């Protein structure tokens, strides 16, 4: 009994120490190791107790678990501010400032707040084991937003049946606010009022996009859904039309004239906005002069102009499945600024002197005038590389050889190597997809990429690298943070079970080389899909910022975006800063520049989301013509609500809802990325090969559902590829490979951004 009393006192004392430590951390996060070290809990048993205490405190609502195993002390009272999240399934919530704690809000307690509204909430007392709840008591700031859907017009009013995941009810529209909309029209509607005693909000039509189901209407709806423009204001088009090339003798005299140097562009066959060109000539000393010439957009688009404000707002061109929505009006993007062949063009250039061995011995950045001699498609340039014949064959072959030297050095220095396959659709005159094909990155693509990377790195280093401890001037960097330590640790642990070693600490270059080795070794093996997918997901997202932390994925200490000013506003920012600083100008305001960087990063993400949505829309349209057909695929996502499967033949992705896996009750194993059957122990894991049937294709909701063809393919704790899970083995803590492993082909999203 004395021992039990002593143990209880020890546990109580330990809990008190943990509570005191947690309360002193203010807004800092911590895990059980940090707490154990701070309070002197050195033994494994004591550390396990600390971990258990932290978990219990989070369960009781006395701590916030911001990530698995990572906690923070709540900095709030019973009244708090936060951002409201509305869901069409009724699972509303509020994210509390400043902790980021997420609390449930029942619909009856929401005050009809909309998604993104800033609200004041009353937080209910936490009951053990019950999810924390809050009640909205005031809407402090309404977020302006619109909803997209299909109109249904009655005699005296209309209804918008929304496509939104943020609103479950229809919007009532008075007849006077229908803007001529008719039943079946795709429309954008803004909510004007939501009376407290009404189930439905009231609204007004903002725009009619066309008939639901028509290609243009649906594509414009995708753009509108993400808040992206789908047409240009008239005043912007008019302003652009007034601009002419203006390449006068005076302008040429102020630049380096390179019109006599062999120069060409290499772009996709359907491209019209040629914003980069390469020049090549041999020097008398045996070295090469290679020019990376970039359209001088900022010569025409002046700061503060209507064109500049529009470009800054858009921040990027949007590449959808059947069109490009340009950042700049076509008169500029496809005309004045585009480096079209046999036309004099103004450019901003990085000019390199390289030895035949690929060593850079000299470089300069200057404004130039060029004249492209030839416009190559990637296919045409690839044919020259493969056959050694064609226009400018000597120049292209030598540039290809040098690019391979640069690429080899880049990988040796720690750049991560991911394969890329681009999914494209054959589309008929009505916008309907009739086929799918893939475009892989070949030598011609890599040639251009390598010299664009070199130019971007050179520009960033020119401004960012200073001497004699001088503070660098404010600049726009393209940065890529280190992988999430937890995800990297998971990748390393799961890789070890297959016999591959990945470093999780040390130099970034060493870690990346180990990832590259794994990606190379895994090629063609059954575990390729699983491990390569996890490797991609372990990586952070690249962003624009004024704080240079380097580009982890490329292995560069300095990197920016300089090479695509026709389609990216950050590149225009870089051009202006580069000109200013090369002329001896003072540093710009860093806070204002950071705001522009954040806006550009946010818009880039929206554009990527819109692109994925347009691809998904076409995938569902395409697969609707193939209902009931059976395909082989790869599991690309595992969630508690089902399995995402990508088809091998066309890369279309759909969901097998967990409710349709009727042979068993399946639990989600988040750590091992799999669903596990309780009775039969069948397992479905990320990267597994699987056979499915097309079950549902809902074009309106852009949802594609598959049905599993043969659940009996998985038995006895083994997945489809023959791997046995660790918990099924008593003697060894590793997966066992089947002798009959099948190979699968990995694909990844295209990258238009030169990283």
XYZ file of C-alpha atoms in Angstrom:
755
model
C 0.000 0.000 0.000
C 2.899 2.327 0.822
C 4.381 1.701 -2.611
C 1.040 2.563 -4.277
C 0.736 5.781 -2.260
C 4.311 6.732 -3.152
C 3.645 6.065 -6.848
C 0.505 8.220 -6.782
C 2.406 11.064 -5.168
C 5.155 10.747 -7.760
C 2.624 10.861 -10.608
C 0.845 13.848 -9.071
C 4.158 15.663 -8.657
C 5.111 14.899 -12.257
C 1.716 16.136 -13.476
C 2.117 19.353 -11.489
C 5.551 19.940 -13.053
C 4.143 19.362 -16.554
C 1.257 21.759 -15.896
C 3.591 24.479 -14.597
C 5.922 24.077 -17.585
C 3.014 24.200 -20.062
C 1.512 27.328 -18.485
C 4.834 29.173 -18.853
C 5.203 28.540 -22.594
C 2.813 31.283 -23.722
C 2.425 30.734 -27.503
C 5.330 28.269 -27.929
C 4.721 24.664 -28.971
C 6.320 21.683 -27.233
C 6.413 17.875 -27.234
C 7.008 15.272 -24.539
C 10.784 15.216 -25.110
C 11.106 18.972 -24.557
C 8.932 18.798 -21.445
C 10.829 15.780 -20.091
C 14.174 17.514 -20.574
C 12.929 20.715 -18.928
C 11.560 19.022 -15.792
C 14.312 16.389 -15.483
C 12.260 13.327 -16.424
C 15.240 11.325 -17.662
C 14.117 7.693 -17.508
C 12.076 6.068 -20.291
C 9.293 5.316 -17.795
C 9.106 8.944 -16.665
C 9.085 10.170 -20.266
C 6.235 7.790 -21.094
C 4.348 9.246 -18.157
C 4.976 12.780 -19.448
C 3.644 11.800 -22.881
C 0.547 10.303 -21.243
C -0.039 13.418 -19.101
C 0.195 15.687 -22.149
C -2.282 13.498 -24.053
C -4.710 13.563 -21.124
C -4.419 17.350 -20.781
C -5.236 17.721 -24.470
C -8.138 15.295 -24.134
C -9.495 17.378 -21.244
C -9.116 20.601 -23.235
C -6.324 21.992 -21.053
C -3.842 21.841 -23.945
C -4.202 22.198 -27.710
C -2.670 19.472 -29.880
C -1.592 21.528 -32.908
C -0.040 18.476 -34.610
C 0.341 14.829 -33.594
C 2.422 14.875 -30.397
C 2.933 18.678 -30.469
C 1.061 20.854 -27.974
C 0.558 24.448 -26.898
C -1.100 26.125 -23.938
C -4.427 27.793 -24.820
C -4.185 31.602 -24.711
C -7.876 32.373 -24.430
C -10.752 32.910 -22.045
C -14.404 32.018 -22.544
C -14.882 34.842 -25.083
C -12.614 34.774 -28.128
C -12.264 35.894 -31.737
C -11.711 33.614 -34.666
C -12.445 32.744 -38.279
C -15.618 30.801 -39.043
C -15.631 27.754 -41.321
C -19.006 26.721 -42.760
C -19.486 23.282 -44.295
C -22.397 22.001 -46.355
C -22.386 18.783 -44.280
C -23.197 20.828 -41.160
C -19.777 20.406 -39.538
C -19.199 24.111 -38.903
C -16.250 25.269 -36.824
C -14.297 28.312 -35.692
C -10.505 28.660 -35.607
C -9.596 30.648 -32.503
C -6.975 33.432 -32.378
C -4.098 33.186 -31.646
C -3.831 29.468 -30.868
C -5.370 28.062 -34.007
C -7.604 25.872 -31.829
C -10.568 24.529 -33.831
C -13.933 24.363 -32.027
C -17.221 22.933 -33.283
C -20.130 25.305 -33.899
C -23.613 23.824 -34.204
C -25.761 25.382 -36.939
C -28.231 26.671 -34.346
C -25.315 28.559 -32.730
C -23.790 29.969 -35.945
C -25.807 33.199 -36.405
C -25.705 32.225 -40.115
C -22.032 33.220 -40.306
C -20.497 32.423 -43.688
C -17.238 30.715 -44.471
C -14.317 33.049 -43.749
C -16.275 35.520 -41.578
C -14.447 36.846 -38.517
C -16.598 36.134 -35.491
C -16.780 36.582 -31.722
C -17.632 33.360 -29.911
C -18.576 32.177 -26.472
C -16.660 28.991 -25.650
C -18.622 26.394 -23.737
C -17.110 24.759 -20.665
C -15.141 21.699 -21.741
C -16.535 18.339 -20.670
C -14.180 15.396 -20.466
C -14.372 13.241 -23.565
C -16.707 15.623 -25.391
C -15.585 17.716 -28.353
C -15.212 21.405 -27.467
C -17.949 23.704 -28.787
C -18.475 27.424 -29.293
C -21.391 29.732 -29.996
C -21.161 32.712 -32.333
C -22.324 35.836 -30.470
C -21.301 38.436 -33.045
C -20.115 38.622 -36.662
C -17.259 41.137 -36.512
C -16.223 41.171 -40.155
C -18.060 39.667 -43.102
C -15.943 38.184 -45.862
C -17.239 39.212 -49.259
C -17.961 36.095 -51.218
C -20.108 34.737 -53.988
C -21.584 31.334 -54.692
C -21.861 29.461 -57.969
C -24.654 27.142 -59.003
C -27.604 26.512 -61.271
C -30.654 28.774 -61.350
C -34.191 27.511 -60.962
C -36.663 30.309 -61.703
C -40.238 30.209 -60.399
C -42.990 32.785 -61.030
C -42.024 35.362 -58.449
C -38.454 34.439 -57.495
C -35.449 32.312 -58.318
C -33.318 29.777 -56.463
C -29.610 29.164 -56.814
C -28.837 25.511 -56.248
C -25.206 25.857 -55.218
C -22.247 23.639 -56.044
C -20.437 24.881 -52.919
C -19.036 22.725 -50.140
C -19.456 25.770 -47.883
C -23.241 26.140 -48.150
C -25.906 23.475 -47.761
C -29.014 25.544 -48.584
C -30.316 27.172 -51.763
C -30.133 30.958 -52.104
C -33.429 32.774 -52.715
C -33.230 35.507 -55.361
C -35.978 38.125 -55.867
C -37.155 38.322 -59.477
C -35.822 41.889 -59.773
C -32.294 40.639 -59.011
C -32.112 37.728 -61.472
C -30.319 39.789 -64.161
C -32.278 37.957 -66.843
C -31.228 34.547 -65.569
C -33.347 31.545 -66.542
C -33.774 28.021 -65.272
C -30.676 25.984 -66.099
C -28.296 28.957 -66.224
C -24.956 28.762 -64.439
C -24.781 31.891 -62.289
C -22.675 33.698 -59.712
C -24.766 34.956 -56.800
C -23.846 37.159 -53.864
C -25.643 36.759 -50.513
C -27.232 40.058 -49.466
C -29.106 38.997 -46.331
C -29.729 35.977 -44.135
C -32.509 36.661 -41.624
C -32.111 34.952 -38.276
C -35.452 33.163 -38.595
C -34.908 32.004 -42.177
C -33.453 28.706 -43.323
C -32.352 30.186 -46.660
C -30.210 33.263 -47.378
C -31.262 35.894 -49.918
C -29.041 37.021 -52.765
C -28.574 38.831 -56.055
C -27.153 37.586 -59.354
C -23.672 38.962 -60.085
C -23.169 37.325 -63.483
C -24.684 34.731 -65.797
C -21.965 32.379 -67.085
C -24.046 30.394 -69.566
C -25.991 27.153 -69.539
C -24.983 24.565 -66.942
C -22.993 21.826 -68.647
C -21.630 24.024 -71.439
C -17.847 24.023 -71.502
C -17.285 27.789 -71.270
C -19.804 28.171 -68.464
C -18.207 25.381 -66.448
C -14.630 26.602 -66.960
C -15.622 30.168 -66.027
C -17.384 28.745 -62.977
C -14.144 27.052 -61.898
C -12.275 30.352 -62.182
C -15.000 32.184 -60.278
C -15.030 29.500 -57.577
C -11.420 30.348 -56.734
C -11.937 34.092 -57.072
C -9.962 34.253 -60.316
C -10.948 36.580 -63.187
C -12.304 35.070 -66.401
C -12.263 38.208 -68.560
C -10.375 41.509 -68.794
C -11.911 44.873 -67.867
C -12.389 47.033 -70.971
C -10.159 49.830 -69.665
C -7.262 47.396 -69.219
C -7.647 46.048 -72.770
C -7.824 49.601 -74.112
C -4.679 50.613 -72.220
C -2.801 47.594 -73.572
C -3.898 48.258 -77.161
C -2.256 51.701 -77.078
C 1.219 50.221 -76.544
C 3.517 49.646 -79.501
C 6.925 47.958 -79.608
C 8.767 51.293 -79.625
C 12.164 49.858 -80.540
C 13.760 53.103 -81.655
C 17.421 53.780 -82.431
C 17.655 55.554 -79.085
C 16.332 52.529 -77.196
C 18.656 50.166 -79.067
C 21.645 52.416 -78.354
C 21.010 52.109 -74.599
C 21.219 48.297 -74.728
C 23.539 45.523 -75.861
C 22.590 44.713 -79.444
C 22.584 40.923 -79.849
C 20.426 40.715 -82.956
C 23.319 39.186 -84.918
C 23.803 36.237 -82.521
C 22.049 32.924 -83.371
C 18.966 32.896 -81.127
C 15.908 30.670 -80.844
C 12.986 29.794 -78.579
C 11.864 26.314 -77.497
C 8.307 26.072 -76.161
C 5.213 23.836 -76.157
C 3.610 23.546 -79.585
C 0.464 25.400 -78.482
C 2.349 28.260 -76.748
C 2.070 31.854 -77.955
C 3.691 33.747 -75.078
C 7.385 33.123 -75.709
C 9.061 34.786 -72.731
C 12.520 33.161 -72.940
C 15.069 32.578 -75.697
C 18.593 31.178 -75.867
C 21.505 32.481 -77.911
C 24.737 30.621 -78.590
C 28.049 31.505 -80.212
C 31.645 30.329 -79.997
C 34.236 32.812 -78.766
C 37.754 33.212 -80.105
C 39.243 31.731 -76.921
C 37.387 28.469 -77.480
C 34.698 29.146 -74.875
C 30.997 29.667 -75.525
C 28.797 32.694 -74.975
C 25.301 31.611 -73.950
C 22.561 34.181 -73.530
C 19.375 33.568 -71.548
C 17.090 36.294 -72.879
C 13.858 37.149 -71.064
C 11.070 39.366 -72.395
C 11.489 42.886 -70.991
C 7.882 43.233 -69.853
C 8.579 46.034 -67.361
C 9.768 48.286 -70.197
C 6.133 48.401 -71.308
C 4.207 47.887 -68.046
C 5.032 50.842 -65.834
C 4.620 50.795 -62.024
C 1.248 52.087 -60.858
C -0.362 51.960 -64.310
C -3.746 50.322 -64.948
C -1.949 47.405 -66.590
C 0.427 47.015 -63.664
C -2.361 47.076 -61.067
C -4.295 44.426 -62.985
C -1.193 42.244 -63.363
C -0.345 42.632 -59.685
C -3.884 41.663 -58.695
C -3.853 38.546 -60.893
C -0.209 37.745 -60.013
C -0.057 34.833 -62.454
C -1.428 33.410 -65.662
C -3.802 30.526 -65.029
C -3.249 27.353 -67.039
C -6.482 25.400 -67.317
C -7.057 22.168 -69.145
C -8.325 23.812 -72.355
C -7.021 27.394 -72.203
C -4.667 29.926 -70.668
C -6.049 32.926 -68.797
C -3.121 35.349 -69.230
C -1.849 37.704 -66.544
C -1.343 40.361 -69.208
C -3.710 41.153 -72.116
C -2.923 39.180 -75.266
C -1.720 42.284 -77.122
C 1.238 42.215 -74.729
C 1.546 38.550 -73.734
C 1.231 37.077 -77.231
C 2.282 40.153 -79.199
C 4.515 43.028 -78.097
C 6.422 41.111 -75.380
C 6.425 37.616 -76.902
C 9.823 36.719 -78.401
C 8.407 35.772 -81.791
C 10.791 34.829 -84.605
C 12.068 37.401 -87.090
C 11.008 40.348 -84.891
C 13.235 42.707 -82.915
C 12.475 42.340 -79.206
C 13.586 44.036 -75.985
C 14.962 41.627 -73.393
C 16.598 41.435 -69.979
C 19.428 38.929 -70.259
C 21.855 36.786 -68.298
C 24.896 36.239 -70.510
C 27.361 33.492 -69.567
C 30.824 32.606 -70.777
C 31.235 28.848 -70.390
C 34.064 26.476 -71.132
C 33.384 23.362 -73.237
C 33.537 21.473 -69.919
C 30.532 23.437 -68.656
C 32.399 25.688 -66.219
C 31.097 29.267 -65.943
C 34.034 31.656 -66.103
C 32.136 34.922 -66.467
C 28.589 36.267 -66.413
C 26.754 39.571 -66.731
C 23.187 40.809 -66.507
C 22.130 43.454 -69.004
C 19.255 44.872 -71.000
C 19.516 43.742 -74.604
C 17.877 43.697 -78.026
C 17.511 40.306 -79.746
C 15.990 38.832 -82.867
C 14.914 35.202 -82.639
C 15.919 33.259 -85.740
C 13.729 30.216 -85.155
C 10.767 29.107 -83.027
C 11.142 25.450 -82.011
C 8.507 23.311 -80.369
C 9.825 20.898 -77.750
C 9.109 18.059 -80.158
C 11.147 19.697 -82.938
C 14.093 20.396 -80.630
C 13.914 16.837 -79.277
C 14.077 15.496 -82.822
C 17.252 17.537 -83.416
C 18.769 16.129 -80.198
C 17.879 12.552 -81.139
C 18.849 12.680 -84.829
C 21.582 15.322 -84.802
C 19.959 16.922 -87.823
C 17.918 20.065 -88.405
C 18.075 23.835 -88.040
C 20.712 25.032 -85.562
C 21.650 21.414 -84.833
C 25.202 22.318 -83.732
C 23.932 24.929 -81.276
C 21.148 22.743 -79.844
C 23.378 19.685 -79.469
C 26.048 21.677 -77.664
C 23.497 23.354 -75.390
C 22.005 19.938 -74.617
C 25.452 18.587 -73.713
C 26.160 21.551 -71.438
C 22.707 21.292 -69.824
C 23.424 17.666 -68.929
C 26.688 18.717 -67.276
C 24.848 21.399 -65.270
C 22.113 18.961 -64.308
C 24.571 16.285 -63.178
C 26.369 18.832 -60.989
C 23.061 20.046 -59.564
C 22.032 16.549 -58.491
C 25.474 15.906 -57.017
C 25.047 19.078 -54.958
C 21.763 17.859 -53.504
C 18.969 18.844 -55.883
C 16.006 16.458 -55.554
C 15.055 14.573 -58.717
C 11.363 13.877 -59.324
C 10.053 12.513 -62.621
C 7.237 14.433 -64.233
C 4.457 13.350 -66.564
C 1.981 15.906 -67.886
C -1.605 14.801 -68.482
C -3.329 16.328 -71.514
C -6.734 15.839 -73.113
C -7.812 15.647 -76.733
C -10.799 18.001 -76.831
C -13.425 18.367 -79.560
C -14.925 21.622 -80.872
C -17.450 21.676 -77.999
C -14.778 21.317 -75.334
C -15.645 17.673 -74.642
C -12.663 15.390 -73.890
C -12.306 12.543 -76.378
C -8.951 11.140 -75.313
C -6.059 11.387 -72.882
C -2.341 11.496 -73.617
C 0.826 12.081 -71.596
C 3.727 14.435 -72.116
C 6.958 13.471 -70.421
C 9.842 15.822 -69.761
C 12.536 14.902 -72.302
C 15.982 16.315 -73.048
C 14.621 19.355 -74.905
C 12.477 20.307 -71.898
C 15.366 19.726 -69.521
C 17.701 21.809 -71.689
C 15.468 24.859 -71.299
C 14.829 24.166 -67.629
C 18.526 23.939 -66.809
C 19.428 27.294 -68.340
C 16.390 28.967 -66.777
C 17.465 27.604 -63.379
C 20.961 28.950 -63.998
C 19.641 32.420 -64.833
C 17.320 32.486 -61.819
C 20.104 31.397 -59.481
C 22.537 33.934 -60.947
C 20.126 36.866 -60.521
C 19.341 35.910 -56.916
C 23.010 35.516 -56.025
C 23.907 38.826 -57.697
C 21.588 40.741 -55.369
C 21.506 38.514 -52.296
C 25.162 37.667 -51.830
C 27.003 40.567 -50.234
C 30.534 41.088 -48.942
C 32.143 42.723 -45.898
C 29.064 41.958 -43.764
C 26.940 44.388 -45.765
C 23.205 43.910 -45.370
C 21.617 42.701 -48.629
C 18.945 44.879 -50.201
C 15.295 43.822 -50.068
C 14.608 41.312 -52.826
C 12.115 38.678 -53.975
C 13.309 35.120 -53.404
C 11.748 31.845 -54.414
C 12.357 29.694 -51.349
C 11.671 26.101 -50.487
C 11.854 25.087 -46.843
C 13.226 21.830 -45.481
C 10.863 18.845 -45.376
C 8.591 18.438 -42.393
C 10.764 16.505 -39.879
C 7.898 14.208 -38.953
C 7.071 13.340 -42.565
C 10.768 12.862 -43.367
C 11.146 10.547 -40.362
C 8.105 8.559 -41.489
C 9.544 8.308 -45.013
C 12.897 7.123 -43.649
C 11.255 4.558 -41.367
C 8.995 3.136 -44.073
C 11.874 3.142 -46.594
C 13.991 1.084 -44.181
C 11.354 -1.635 -44.135
C 11.972 -2.062 -47.873
C 15.746 -1.966 -47.513
C 16.405 1.674 -48.473
C 18.239 4.163 -46.283
C 17.291 7.849 -46.128
C 19.164 10.329 -43.968
C 17.041 12.473 -41.665
C 19.748 14.769 -40.298
C 22.951 16.392 -41.439
C 23.488 18.581 -44.489
C 20.505 19.201 -46.775
C 22.580 18.048 -49.751
C 23.313 14.718 -48.042
C 19.638 14.195 -47.184
C 18.583 14.997 -50.749
C 21.213 12.710 -52.241
C 19.871 9.882 -50.103
C 16.327 10.620 -51.340
C 17.556 10.678 -54.944
C 19.294 7.334 -54.444
C 16.109 5.817 -53.045
C 14.051 7.211 -55.946
C 16.556 5.744 -58.423
C 16.793 2.368 -56.674
C 13.024 2.028 -56.364
C 12.420 2.405 -60.111
C 10.394 -0.447 -61.554
C 9.838 -2.138 -58.199
C 6.553 -2.842 -56.494
C 7.130 -0.291 -53.755
C 7.925 2.530 -56.221
C 4.473 4.121 -56.091
C 4.276 4.021 -52.305
C 7.717 5.464 -51.541
C 7.883 8.014 -54.358
C 4.459 9.373 -53.373
C 5.549 9.689 -49.736
C 8.766 11.430 -50.819
C 6.815 14.069 -52.754
C 4.411 14.589 -49.856
C 7.247 15.070 -47.376
C 8.369 18.191 -49.238
C 7.311 21.725 -48.314
C 5.693 24.121 -50.795
C 7.862 26.711 -52.510
C 6.815 30.336 -51.886
C 7.867 33.920 -52.604
C 9.364 35.910 -49.737
C 11.942 38.568 -48.898
C 13.569 36.255 -46.327
C 16.087 34.073 -48.105
C 16.335 30.576 -46.649
C 17.461 29.013 -49.923
C 15.715 26.471 -52.114
C 15.918 23.064 -50.453
C 14.578 21.032 -53.371
C 17.034 22.538 -55.845
C 19.919 22.646 -53.400
C 20.483 26.373 -54.111
C 21.490 28.942 -51.477
C 20.061 31.736 -53.647
C 17.122 31.425 -56.005
C 14.438 33.665 -57.506
C 12.033 33.818 -60.452
C 13.346 36.002 -63.257
C 12.562 34.037 -66.409
C 8.764 34.312 -66.916
C 7.584 37.920 -66.503
C 4.825 37.505 -69.117
C 3.006 35.057 -66.854
C 4.291 35.735 -63.297
C 4.169 39.043 -61.444
C 7.061 38.149 -59.067
C 9.321 38.013 -62.128
C 8.241 41.563 -63.001
C 9.055 42.597 -59.429
C 12.491 40.991 -59.777
C 13.144 42.799 -63.087
C 12.352 46.162 -61.511
C 14.449 45.520 -58.403
C 17.324 44.238 -60.515
C 17.310 47.362 -62.679
C 17.100 49.603 -59.604
C 19.966 47.931 -57.748
C 22.255 47.523 -60.763
C 21.862 51.289 -61.250
C 22.925 51.883 -57.640
C 19.449 52.526 -56.205
C 18.573 52.226 -52.528
C 16.727 49.285 -51.022
C 12.928 49.315 -51.261
C 10.569 48.956 -48.285
C 10.825 45.332 -47.203
C 7.409 45.155 -45.506
C 5.558 46.313 -48.621
C 7.595 43.922 -50.763
C 6.762 41.032 -48.411
C 3.039 41.803 -48.749
C 3.345 41.561 -52.530
C 5.272 38.285 -52.161
C 2.569 36.777 -49.958
C -0.169 37.854 -52.377
C 1.740 36.265 -55.259
C 2.190 33.015 -53.321
C -1.513 32.942 -52.442
C -2.570 33.595 -56.041
C -0.170 30.939 -57.304
C -1.864 28.424 -55.006
C -5.338 29.486 -56.179
C -4.252 29.122 -59.806
C -2.895 25.637 -59.083
C -6.171 24.705 -57.381
C -8.156 25.989 -60.369
C -5.959 24.012 -62.752
C -6.512 20.828 -60.755
C -10.265 21.512 -60.666
C -10.365 21.953 -64.449
C -8.462 18.695 -64.935
C -10.826 16.948 -62.532
C -13.808 18.327 -64.442
C -12.476 16.952 -67.735
C -11.577 13.648 -66.114
C -15.133 13.195 -64.861
C -16.531 14.241 -68.263
C -14.234 11.777 -69.994
C -14.963 8.888 -67.636
C -18.723 9.452 -67.906
C -18.365 8.053 -71.427
C -16.769 4.923 -69.921
C -19.241 3.996 -67.182
C -18.991 0.372 -66.044
C -15.602 -0.218 -67.663
C -12.807 -1.898 -65.665
C -9.324 -0.399 -65.235
C -6.080 -1.105 -63.420
C -4.993 1.653 -61.083
C -2.811 2.765 -58.196
C -4.013 3.873 -54.749
C -2.844 7.504 -54.523
C -4.592 8.479 -51.299
C -5.889 6.734 -48.203
C -8.365 8.492 -45.909
C -10.932 7.533 -43.321
C -13.670 8.080 -45.927
C -12.139 5.964 -48.681
C -9.412 5.229 -51.209
C -8.322 7.546 -54.012
C -7.267 5.591 -57.084
C -5.441 6.817 -60.191
C -6.042 4.788 -63.354
C -2.943 3.594 -65.202
C -4.375 4.142 -68.683
C -5.396 7.789 -68.351
C -4.328 9.049 -64.878
C -7.943 9.903 -63.998
C -8.420 9.835 -60.235
C -11.560 8.737 -58.404
C -12.707 7.628 -54.975
C -13.721 4.235 -53.663
C -15.949 5.324 -50.747
C -15.281 3.304 -47.617
C -19.040 2.727 -47.378
C -18.790 0.707 -50.610
C -16.184 -1.673 -49.131
C -18.961 -3.939 -47.895
C -16.947 -7.129 -47.301
C -15.694 -5.853 -43.917
C -15.551 -2.898 -41.540
C -12.390 -0.918 -42.309
C -10.294 1.180 -39.913
C -7.958 3.957 -41.066
C -4.310 3.448 -40.081
C -2.913 6.953 -40.533
C 0.665 6.008 -39.654
C 0.931 3.257 -42.279
C -1.298 4.960 -44.895
C -3.762 2.112 -45.146
C -7.286 0.851 -44.459
C -7.451 -2.408 -42.471
C -10.401 -4.791 -42.355
C -11.345 -5.800 -38.808
C -12.428 -9.383 -39.532
C -10.588 -10.482 -42.663
C -7.555 -8.227 -42.128
C -7.599 -7.118 -45.794
C -5.398 -4.060 -46.316
C -5.452 -1.247 -48.847
C -2.333 0.896 -48.813
C -0.955 3.943 -50.585
C 0.797 2.796 -53.779
C -0.996 -0.563 -54.072
C -2.068 -1.795 -57.490
C -5.804 -2.320 -57.678
C -8.541 -3.151 -60.202
C -11.648 -0.945 -60.257
C -14.856 -0.341 -62.181
C -16.182 3.132 -63.040
C -19.276 3.374 -60.816
C -20.383 7.036 -60.781
C -19.424 10.201 -62.681
C -21.139 13.366 -61.404
C -20.066 16.202 -63.706
C -21.888 18.898 -61.694
C -20.067 17.991 -58.480
C -16.882 16.969 -60.312
C -16.929 13.649 -58.456
C -15.729 10.339 -59.847
C -16.405 7.151 -57.896
C -14.937 3.708 -58.493
C -15.990 0.287 -57.214
C -13.478 -2.363 -56.193
C -13.640 -5.226 -58.681
C -12.235 -8.069 -56.567
C -11.914 -7.561 -52.791
C -10.807 -11.187 -52.403
C -7.443 -10.244 -53.904
C -6.339 -9.172 -50.422
C -6.188 -11.786 -47.673
C -4.178 -12.877 -44.640
C -2.815 -9.447 -43.748
C -1.160 -8.980 -47.126
C -1.826 -6.114 -49.490
C -2.260 -6.380 -53.257
C 1.483 -6.452 -53.838
C 2.274 -9.172 -51.326
C 3.690 -7.059 -48.498
C 3.074 -8.161 -44.917
C 2.590 -5.421 -42.330
C 4.953 -5.144 -39.321
C 2.328 -5.826 -36.672
C 1.563 -9.157 -38.376
C 5.085 -10.421 -37.672
C 6.246 -11.410 -34.207
C 9.933 -11.902 -34.878
C 10.922 -9.083 -37.238
C 10.004 -5.402 -37.421
C 10.090 -5.065 -41.198
C 7.991 -5.630 -44.269
C 8.621 -8.779 -46.259
C 8.906 -8.422 -50.015
C 7.067 -10.826 -52.244
C 9.102 -12.533 -54.936
C 6.420 -11.576 -57.401
C 6.434 -7.790 -56.829
C 4.799 -5.893 -59.646
C 6.091 -2.597 -60.939
C 4.100 0.564 -61.307
C 4.825 3.829 -63.070
C 5.006 6.967 -60.965
C 3.663 10.255 -62.192
C 3.737 13.732 -60.735
C 2.214 17.083 -61.539
C 3.841 19.270 -64.148
C 5.842 22.265 -63.014
C 5.598 25.374 -65.155
C 7.594 27.441 -62.697
C 11.171 26.143 -63.103
C 10.759 25.022 -59.453
